[in-house]
Amino acid sequence: AQKITQTQPGMFVQEKEAVTLDCTYDTSDQSYGLFWYKQPSSGEMIFLIYQGSYDEQNATEGRYSLNFQKARKSANLVISASQLGDSAMYFCAMSFVGAGSYQLTFGKGTKLSVIP
Amino acid sequence: DAGITQSPRHKVTETGTPVTLRCHQTENHRYMYWYRQDPGHGLRLIHYSYGVKDTDKGEVSDGYSVSRSKTEDFLLTLESATSSQTSVYFCAAQRGLAGGLGDTQYFGPGTRLTVL
């Protein structure tokens, strides 16, 4: 079974500072993927970044980077130069091969608040 | 983005009544998913579809059924709604790539369902 743990229910960061959101995972699979999604107060789920388990380089997408440490089974999201619009819930998820499709298991989320 | 819409966006119903939620996508994605989101639980998979008329159960499928008669539409039915099914329901779609652990799931805007 796959499990995602996000240990920070809520976090605060000063505008323009960097912030790291923690995510650890548990799986016995050798092949898997790790995703981060953002959910602003408006409610939609927005895909941010993806890292494959065999990718040697950490994924980056603009101000987002994924700090992937395979041995520690961690996939932390780093947001550089935080903006007020980054205030949202952030979900870490892991993809795995399910019966008939590629499924996701989600963590419970971290609520990030950016302070002006 | 898979051009995903959900209807209705909000619904209030009474215990014991049947409810059907609709998910529609315009990108001919192969896989579709229904999740529910509850405080403290993240997103949990209810049912999914890996093709027309091909569906399977997820983690929290009791009390729900689904149907997919066309590629673009995936219906979620609560046969007899209960208060425990009060939740926000998200539909997602995924293109369906070979070797697709990195195949991103794109989400609809969500449906807020209240069962009184």
PDB file of C-alpha atoms in Angstrom:
ATOM      1  CA  ALA A   1       0.000   0.000   0.000  1.00  0.00           C
ATOM      2  CA  GLN A   2       1.075   3.560  -0.655  1.00  0.00           C
ATOM      3  CA  LYS A   3       1.042   6.266   1.969  1.00  0.00           C
ATOM      4  CA  ILE A   4       1.785   9.980   1.881  1.00  0.00           C
ATOM      5  CA  THR A   5       2.482  11.934   5.045  1.00  0.00           C
ATOM      6  CA  GLN A   6       2.417  15.708   5.293  1.00  0.00           C
ATOM      7  CA  THR A   7       3.329  16.594   8.857  1.00  0.00           C
ATOM      8  CA  GLN A   8       2.718  20.337   8.699  1.00  0.00           C
ATOM      9  CA  PRO A   9      -1.000  21.127   8.919  1.00  0.00           C
ATOM     10  CA  GLY A  10      -0.282  24.836   8.614  1.00  0.00           C
ATOM     11  CA  MET A  11       2.667  27.085   7.879  1.00  0.00           C
ATOM     12  CA  PHE A  12       3.383  30.783   7.675  1.00  0.00           C
ATOM     13  CA  VAL A  13       5.969  32.464   5.490  1.00  0.00           C
ATOM     14  CA  GLN A  14       6.919  36.066   4.955  1.00  0.00           C
ATOM     15  CA  GLU A  15       6.345  37.454   1.497  1.00  0.00           C
ATOM     16  CA  LYS A  16       9.463  37.133  -0.731  1.00  0.00           C
ATOM     17  CA  GLU A  17      10.959  34.444   1.492  1.00  0.00           C
ATOM     18  CA  ALA A  18      11.436  30.807   0.491  1.00  0.00           C
ATOM     19  CA  VAL A  19       9.416  28.036   2.130  1.00  0.00           C
ATOM     20  CA  THR A  20       9.671  24.244   2.213  1.00  0.00           C
ATOM     21  CA  LEU A  21       6.605  22.048   2.514  1.00  0.00           C
ATOM     22  CA  ASP A  22       7.379  18.556   3.745  1.00  0.00           C
ATOM     23  CA  CYS A  23       6.201  15.311   2.206  1.00  0.00           C
ATOM     24  CA  THR A  24       7.296  11.799   3.027  1.00  0.00           C
ATOM     25  CA  TYR A  25       6.024   8.689   1.352  1.00  0.00           C
ATOM     26  CA  ASP A  26       5.954   4.979   1.846  1.00  0.00           C
ATOM     27  CA  THR A  27       5.801   2.391  -0.891  1.00  0.00           C
ATOM     28  CA  SER A  28       7.362  -0.922  -1.778  1.00  0.00           C
ATOM     29  CA  ASP A  29       7.175  -0.110  -5.498  1.00  0.00           C
ATOM     30  CA  GLN A  30      10.351   0.693  -7.397  1.00  0.00           C
ATOM     31  CA  SER A  31       8.535   2.831  -9.958  1.00  0.00           C
ATOM     32  CA  TYR A  32       6.325   5.668  -8.844  1.00  0.00           C
ATOM     33  CA  GLY A  33       5.768   9.343  -9.352  1.00  0.00           C
ATOM     34  CA  LEU A  34       5.415  12.252  -6.975  1.00  0.00           C
ATOM     35  CA  PHE A  35       3.151  15.226  -7.581  1.00  0.00           C
ATOM     36  CA  TRP A  36       2.312  18.460  -5.873  1.00  0.00           C
ATOM     37  CA  TYR A  37      -1.017  20.202  -6.275  1.00  0.00           C
ATOM     38  CA  LYS A  38      -2.160  23.600  -5.053  1.00  0.00           C
ATOM     39  CA  GLN A  39      -5.688  24.309  -3.888  1.00  0.00           C
ATOM     40  CA  PRO A  40      -6.433  28.022  -3.415  1.00  0.00           C
ATOM     41  CA  SER A  41      -9.420  29.190  -1.422  1.00  0.00           C
ATOM     42  CA  SER A  42     -11.488  29.128  -4.614  1.00  0.00           C
ATOM     43  CA  GLY A  43     -11.266  25.346  -4.434  1.00  0.00           C
ATOM     44  CA  GLU A  44      -9.786  24.149  -7.696  1.00  0.00           C
ATOM     45  CA  MET A  45      -6.890  21.690  -7.735  1.00  0.00           C
ATOM     46  CA  ILE A  46      -3.918  22.982  -9.715  1.00  0.00           C
ATOM     47  CA  PHE A  47      -1.042  20.745 -10.788  1.00  0.00           C
ATOM     48  CA  LEU A  48       2.334  22.241  -9.860  1.00  0.00           C
ATOM     49  CA  ILE A  49       5.182  19.808 -10.374  1.00  0.00           C
ATOM     50  CA  TYR A  50       6.082  16.175 -10.984  1.00  0.00           C
ATOM     51  CA  GLN A  51       9.087  13.991 -10.126  1.00  0.00           C
ATOM     52  CA  GLY A  52       9.624  10.439 -11.320  1.00  0.00           C
ATOM     53  CA  SER A  53      11.255   7.914  -9.022  1.00  0.00           C
ATOM     54  CA  TYR A  54      14.067   7.341 -11.509  1.00  0.00           C
ATOM     55  CA  ASP A  55      14.687  11.003 -12.227  1.00  0.00           C
ATOM     56  CA  GLU A  56      18.139  11.950 -11.000  1.00  0.00           C
ATOM     57  CA  GLN A  57      17.641  15.679 -11.207  1.00  0.00           C
ATOM     58  CA  ASN A  58      15.215  17.497  -8.944  1.00  0.00           C
ATOM     59  CA  ALA A  59      12.218  18.817 -10.854  1.00  0.00           C
ATOM     60  CA  THR A  60      11.769  22.564 -11.201  1.00  0.00           C
ATOM     61  CA  GLU A  61       8.887  24.629 -12.552  1.00  0.00           C
ATOM     62  CA  GLY A  62       9.424  28.364 -12.243  1.00  0.00           C
ATOM     63  CA  ARG A  63       9.435  29.225  -8.534  1.00  0.00           C
ATOM     64  CA  TYR A  64       8.615  25.644  -7.574  1.00  0.00           C
ATOM     65  CA  SER A  65      11.182  22.935  -7.068  1.00  0.00           C
ATOM     66  CA  LEU A  66      10.861  19.450  -5.706  1.00  0.00           C
ATOM     67  CA  ASN A  67      13.600  18.340  -3.325  1.00  0.00           C
ATOM     68  CA  PHE A  68      13.611  14.602  -3.961  1.00  0.00           C
ATOM     69  CA  GLN A  69      15.576  12.445  -1.525  1.00  0.00           C
ATOM     70  CA  LYS A  70      14.872   8.875  -2.502  1.00  0.00           C
ATOM     71  CA  ALA A  71      16.733   7.185   0.332  1.00  0.00           C
ATOM     72  CA  ARG A  72      14.780   9.239   2.848  1.00  0.00           C
ATOM     73  CA  LYS A  73      11.553   8.784   0.891  1.00  0.00           C
ATOM     74  CA  SER A  74      10.912  12.482   0.929  1.00  0.00           C
ATOM     75  CA  ALA A  75       9.636  14.819  -1.779  1.00  0.00           C
ATOM     76  CA  ASN A  76       9.545  18.293  -0.320  1.00  0.00           C
ATOM     77  CA  LEU A  77       8.163  21.232  -2.261  1.00  0.00           C
ATOM     78  CA  VAL A  78      10.237  24.395  -2.203  1.00  0.00           C
ATOM     79  CA  ILE A  79       8.614  27.678  -3.158  1.00  0.00           C
ATOM     80  CA  SER A  80      11.069  30.484  -3.716  1.00  0.00           C
ATOM     81  CA  ALA A  81      10.232  34.168  -3.335  1.00  0.00           C
ATOM     82  CA  SER A  82       6.769  33.594  -1.847  1.00  0.00           C
ATOM     83  CA  GLN A  83       3.918  35.724  -3.100  1.00  0.00           C
ATOM     84  CA  LEU A  84       0.564  36.520  -1.522  1.00  0.00           C
ATOM     85  CA  GLY A  85      -1.067  34.392  -4.197  1.00  0.00           C
ATOM     86  CA  ASP A  86       0.809  31.359  -2.898  1.00  0.00           C
ATOM     87  CA  SER A  87      -1.498  31.250   0.132  1.00  0.00           C
ATOM     88  CA  ALA A  88      -3.350  27.962  -0.368  1.00  0.00           C
ATOM     89  CA  MET A  89      -3.560  24.311   0.589  1.00  0.00           C
ATOM     90  CA  TYR A  90      -0.810  22.172  -0.907  1.00  0.00           C
ATOM     91  CA  PHE A  91      -1.186  18.464  -1.473  1.00  0.00           C
ATOM     92  CA  CYS A  92       1.540  15.927  -2.090  1.00  0.00           C
ATOM     93  CA  ALA A  93       0.504  12.839  -4.040  1.00  0.00           C
ATOM     94  CA  MET A  94       2.125   9.648  -5.274  1.00  0.00           C
ATOM     95  CA  SER A  95       1.234   7.816  -8.456  1.00  0.00           C
ATOM     96  CA  PHE A  96       1.315   4.061  -8.670  1.00  0.00           C
ATOM     97  CA  VAL A  97       0.087   1.363 -10.984  1.00  0.00           C
ATOM     98  CA  GLY A  98      -3.403   0.417  -9.899  1.00  0.00           C
ATOM     99  CA  ALA A  99      -5.801  -2.042 -11.459  1.00  0.00           C
ATOM    100  CA  GLY A 100      -6.330  -0.635 -14.937  1.00  0.00           C
ATOM    101  CA  SER A 101      -4.922   2.846 -14.443  1.00  0.00           C
ATOM    102  CA  TYR A 102      -2.288   5.046 -12.862  1.00  0.00           C
ATOM    103  CA  GLN A 103      -3.725   6.152  -9.572  1.00  0.00           C
ATOM    104  CA  LEU A 104      -2.863   8.786  -7.002  1.00  0.00           C
ATOM    105  CA  THR A 105      -2.666   8.618  -3.234  1.00  0.00           C
ATOM    106  CA  PHE A 106      -2.855  12.018  -1.563  1.00  0.00           C
ATOM    107  CA  GLY A 107      -1.535  13.401   1.687  1.00  0.00           C
ATOM    108  CA  LYS A 108      -3.783  15.412   3.958  1.00  0.00           C
ATOM    109  CA  GLY A 109      -2.331  18.699   2.889  1.00  0.00           C
ATOM    110  CA  THR A 110      -0.500  21.717   4.296  1.00  0.00           C
ATOM    111  CA  LYS A 111      -2.124  25.108   4.529  1.00  0.00           C
ATOM    112  CA  LEU A 112       0.358  27.819   3.609  1.00  0.00           C
ATOM    113  CA  SER A 113      -0.266  31.414   4.584  1.00  0.00           C
ATOM    114  CA  VAL A 114       1.929  34.145   3.115  1.00  0.00           C
ATOM    115  CA  ILE A 115       2.259  37.204   5.333  1.00  0.00           C
ATOM    116  CA  PRO A 116       2.761  40.633   3.709  1.00  0.00           C
TER     117      PRO A 116
ATOM    118  CA  ASP B   1      -5.860  21.149 -18.575  1.00  0.00           C
ATOM    119  CA  ALA B   2      -8.469  18.650 -19.770  1.00  0.00           C
ATOM    120  CA  GLY B   3     -11.366  21.072 -20.108  1.00  0.00           C
ATOM    121  CA  ILE B   4     -13.209  19.427 -17.233  1.00  0.00           C
ATOM    122  CA  THR B   5     -16.556  20.653 -16.049  1.00  0.00           C
ATOM    123  CA  GLN B   6     -18.711  19.350 -13.247  1.00  0.00           C
ATOM    124  CA  SER B   7     -22.409  19.769 -12.692  1.00  0.00           C
ATOM    125  CA  PRO B   8     -24.037  20.799 -10.531  1.00  0.00           C
ATOM    126  CA  ARG B   9     -21.477  22.916  -8.706  1.00  0.00           C
ATOM    127  CA  HIS B  10     -23.560  23.033  -5.559  1.00  0.00           C
ATOM    128  CA  LYS B  11     -26.363  20.781  -4.394  1.00  0.00           C
ATOM    129  CA  VAL B  12     -28.374  20.426  -1.229  1.00  0.00           C
ATOM    130  CA  THR B  13     -30.437  17.302  -0.880  1.00  0.00           C
ATOM    131  CA  GLU B  14     -32.198  15.263   1.755  1.00  0.00           C
ATOM    132  CA  THR B  15     -31.226  11.950   3.264  1.00  0.00           C
ATOM    133  CA  GLY B  16     -32.481   9.028   1.248  1.00  0.00           C
ATOM    134  CA  THR B  17     -32.773  10.779  -2.090  1.00  0.00           C
ATOM    135  CA  PRO B  18     -30.754   9.713  -5.139  1.00  0.00           C
ATOM    136  CA  VAL B  19     -28.155  12.146  -6.452  1.00  0.00           C
ATOM    137  CA  THR B  20     -26.174  12.107  -9.682  1.00  0.00           C
ATOM    138  CA  LEU B  21     -23.108  14.224 -10.288  1.00  0.00           C
ATOM    139  CA  ARG B  22     -21.783  14.697 -13.791  1.00  0.00           C
ATOM    140  CA  CYS B  23     -18.246  15.131 -15.012  1.00  0.00           C
ATOM    141  CA  HIS B  24     -17.577  16.166 -18.596  1.00  0.00           C
ATOM    142  CA  GLN B  25     -14.219  16.439 -20.343  1.00  0.00           C
ATOM    143  CA  THR B  26     -13.412  17.698 -23.798  1.00  0.00           C
ATOM    144  CA  GLU B  27      -9.910  16.300 -24.377  1.00  0.00           C
ATOM    145  CA  ASN B  28     -10.710  12.650 -25.069  1.00  0.00           C
ATOM    146  CA  HIS B  29      -8.773  11.550 -21.976  1.00  0.00           C
ATOM    147  CA  ARG B  30      -8.896   7.845 -21.346  1.00  0.00           C
ATOM    148  CA  TYR B  31      -8.953   7.704 -17.558  1.00  0.00           C
ATOM    149  CA  MET B  32     -11.410   9.468 -15.293  1.00  0.00           C
ATOM    150  CA  TYR B  33     -11.694   9.550 -11.511  1.00  0.00           C
ATOM    151  CA  TRP B  34     -14.085  10.599  -8.774  1.00  0.00           C
ATOM    152  CA  TYR B  35     -12.683  11.769  -5.429  1.00  0.00           C
ATOM    153  CA  ARG B  36     -14.192  13.160  -2.305  1.00  0.00           C
ATOM    154  CA  GLN B  37     -12.469  15.763  -0.160  1.00  0.00           C
ATOM    155  CA  ASP B  38     -13.167  16.039   3.535  1.00  0.00           C
ATOM    156  CA  PRO B  39     -11.359  18.085   6.175  1.00  0.00           C
ATOM    157  CA  GLY B  40      -8.408  16.179   7.561  1.00  0.00           C
ATOM    158  CA  HIS B  41      -8.558  13.483   4.880  1.00  0.00           C
ATOM    159  CA  GLY B  42      -7.120  14.997   1.738  1.00  0.00           C
ATOM    160  CA  LEU B  43      -8.620  13.495  -1.407  1.00  0.00           C
ATOM    161  CA  ARG B  44      -9.855   9.922  -1.413  1.00  0.00           C
ATOM    162  CA  LEU B  45     -10.660   7.906  -4.496  1.00  0.00           C
ATOM    163  CA  ILE B  46     -14.255   6.754  -4.860  1.00  0.00           C
ATOM    164  CA  HIS B  47     -14.362   5.123  -8.308  1.00  0.00           C
ATOM    165  CA  TYR B  48     -12.447   5.383 -11.525  1.00  0.00           C
ATOM    166  CA  SER B  49     -12.802   4.508 -15.176  1.00  0.00           C
ATOM    167  CA  TYR B  50     -10.155   3.232 -17.568  1.00  0.00           C
ATOM    168  CA  GLY B  51     -12.360   3.334 -20.637  1.00  0.00           C
ATOM    169  CA  VAL B  52     -15.943   3.437 -21.810  1.00  0.00           C
ATOM    170  CA  LYS B  53     -17.964   1.048 -19.660  1.00  0.00           C
ATOM    171  CA  ASP B  54     -14.800   0.047 -17.756  1.00  0.00           C
ATOM    172  CA  THR B  55     -14.929   1.122 -14.134  1.00  0.00           C
ATOM    173  CA  ASP B  56     -13.569  -0.026 -10.812  1.00  0.00           C
ATOM    174  CA  LYS B  57     -13.811   0.767  -7.126  1.00  0.00           C
ATOM    175  CA  GLY B  58     -11.536   3.013  -5.166  1.00  0.00           C
ATOM    176  CA  GLU B  59     -10.804   3.381  -1.490  1.00  0.00           C
ATOM    177  CA  VAL B  60     -14.207   4.712  -0.395  1.00  0.00           C
ATOM    178  CA  SER B  61     -16.710   3.243  -2.869  1.00  0.00           C
ATOM    179  CA  ASP B  62     -19.478   2.104  -0.506  1.00  0.00           C
ATOM    180  CA  GLY B  63     -22.734   3.898  -1.250  1.00  0.00           C
ATOM    181  CA  TYR B  64     -21.571   5.121  -4.683  1.00  0.00           C
ATOM    182  CA  SER B  65     -21.900   3.841  -8.213  1.00  0.00           C
ATOM    183  CA  VAL B  66     -20.549   5.181 -11.494  1.00  0.00           C
ATOM    184  CA  SER B  67     -21.179   4.905 -15.178  1.00  0.00           C
ATOM    185  CA  ARG B  68     -19.284   5.898 -18.282  1.00  0.00           C
ATOM    186  CA  SER B  69     -21.213   5.398 -21.495  1.00  0.00           C
ATOM    187  CA  LYS B  70     -19.163   7.949 -23.481  1.00  0.00           C
ATOM    188  CA  THR B  71     -15.498   8.908 -23.294  1.00  0.00           C
ATOM    189  CA  GLU B  72     -16.336  12.450 -22.286  1.00  0.00           C
ATOM    190  CA  ASP B  73     -18.828  11.778 -19.479  1.00  0.00           C
ATOM    191  CA  PHE B  74     -18.379  10.101 -16.109  1.00  0.00           C
ATOM    192  CA  LEU B  75     -21.349  10.006 -13.748  1.00  0.00           C
ATOM    193  CA  LEU B  76     -21.279   9.478 -10.001  1.00  0.00           C
ATOM    194  CA  THR B  77     -24.506   8.329  -8.350  1.00  0.00           C
ATOM    195  CA  LEU B  78     -25.407   8.253  -4.711  1.00  0.00           C
ATOM    196  CA  GLU B  79     -28.269   5.775  -4.711  1.00  0.00           C
ATOM    197  CA  SER B  80     -29.628   6.917  -1.340  1.00  0.00           C
ATOM    198  CA  ALA B  81     -27.744   9.888   0.024  1.00  0.00           C
ATOM    199  CA  THR B  82     -26.666   9.940   3.658  1.00  0.00           C
ATOM    200  CA  SER B  83     -25.302  12.769   5.792  1.00  0.00           C
ATOM    201  CA  SER B  84     -21.881  11.098   5.777  1.00  0.00           C
ATOM    202  CA  GLN B  85     -21.743  11.762   2.045  1.00  0.00           C
ATOM    203  CA  THR B  86     -21.754  15.508   2.596  1.00  0.00           C
ATOM    204  CA  SER B  87     -18.483  16.469   0.971  1.00  0.00           C
ATOM    205  CA  VAL B  88     -16.779  18.189  -1.916  1.00  0.00           C
ATOM    206  CA  TYR B  89     -16.564  15.905  -4.929  1.00  0.00           C
ATOM    207  CA  PHE B  90     -13.846  16.262  -7.537  1.00  0.00           C
ATOM    208  CA  CYS B  91     -13.630  14.681 -10.907  1.00  0.00           C
ATOM    209  CA  ALA B  92     -10.265  14.223 -12.599  1.00  0.00           C
ATOM    210  CA  ALA B  93      -9.143  13.112 -16.034  1.00  0.00           C
ATOM    211  CA  GLN B  94      -5.872  11.668 -17.244  1.00  0.00           C
ATOM    212  CA  ARG B  95      -4.701  11.284 -20.808  1.00  0.00           C
ATOM    213  CA  GLY B  96      -3.590   7.673 -20.511  1.00  0.00           C
ATOM    214  CA  LEU B  97       0.001   7.287 -21.667  1.00  0.00           C
ATOM    215  CA  ALA B  98       1.972   4.086 -21.924  1.00  0.00           C
ATOM    216  CA  GLY B  99       4.314   3.927 -18.947  1.00  0.00           C
ATOM    217  CA  GLY B 100       2.304   6.724 -17.489  1.00  0.00           C
ATOM    218  CA  LEU B 101       3.251   7.192 -13.848  1.00  0.00           C
ATOM    219  CA  GLY B 102       3.938  10.798 -14.828  1.00  0.00           C
ATOM    220  CA  ASP B 103       0.601  11.167 -16.557  1.00  0.00           C
ATOM    221  CA  THR B 104      -0.931  14.115 -14.759  1.00  0.00           C
ATOM    222  CA  GLN B 105      -4.460  14.045 -13.442  1.00  0.00           C
ATOM    223  CA  TYR B 106      -6.313  17.293 -14.160  1.00  0.00           C
ATOM    224  CA  PHE B 107      -9.197  18.220 -11.949  1.00  0.00           C
ATOM    225  CA  GLY B 108     -12.603  19.738 -12.403  1.00  0.00           C
ATOM    226  CA  PRO B 109     -13.795  22.639 -10.248  1.00  0.00           C
ATOM    227  CA  GLY B 110     -15.572  20.427  -7.710  1.00  0.00           C
ATOM    228  CA  THR B 111     -19.150  19.935  -6.554  1.00  0.00           C
ATOM    229  CA  ARG B 112     -20.158  20.842  -3.023  1.00  0.00           C
ATOM    230  CA  LEU B 113     -22.837  18.404  -1.877  1.00  0.00           C
ATOM    231  CA  THR B 114     -24.772  18.823   1.336  1.00  0.00           C
ATOM    232  CA  VAL B 115     -27.033  16.030   2.544  1.00  0.00           C
ATOM    233  CA  LEU B 116     -29.487  17.156   5.217  1.00  0.00           C
TER     234      LEU B 116
END
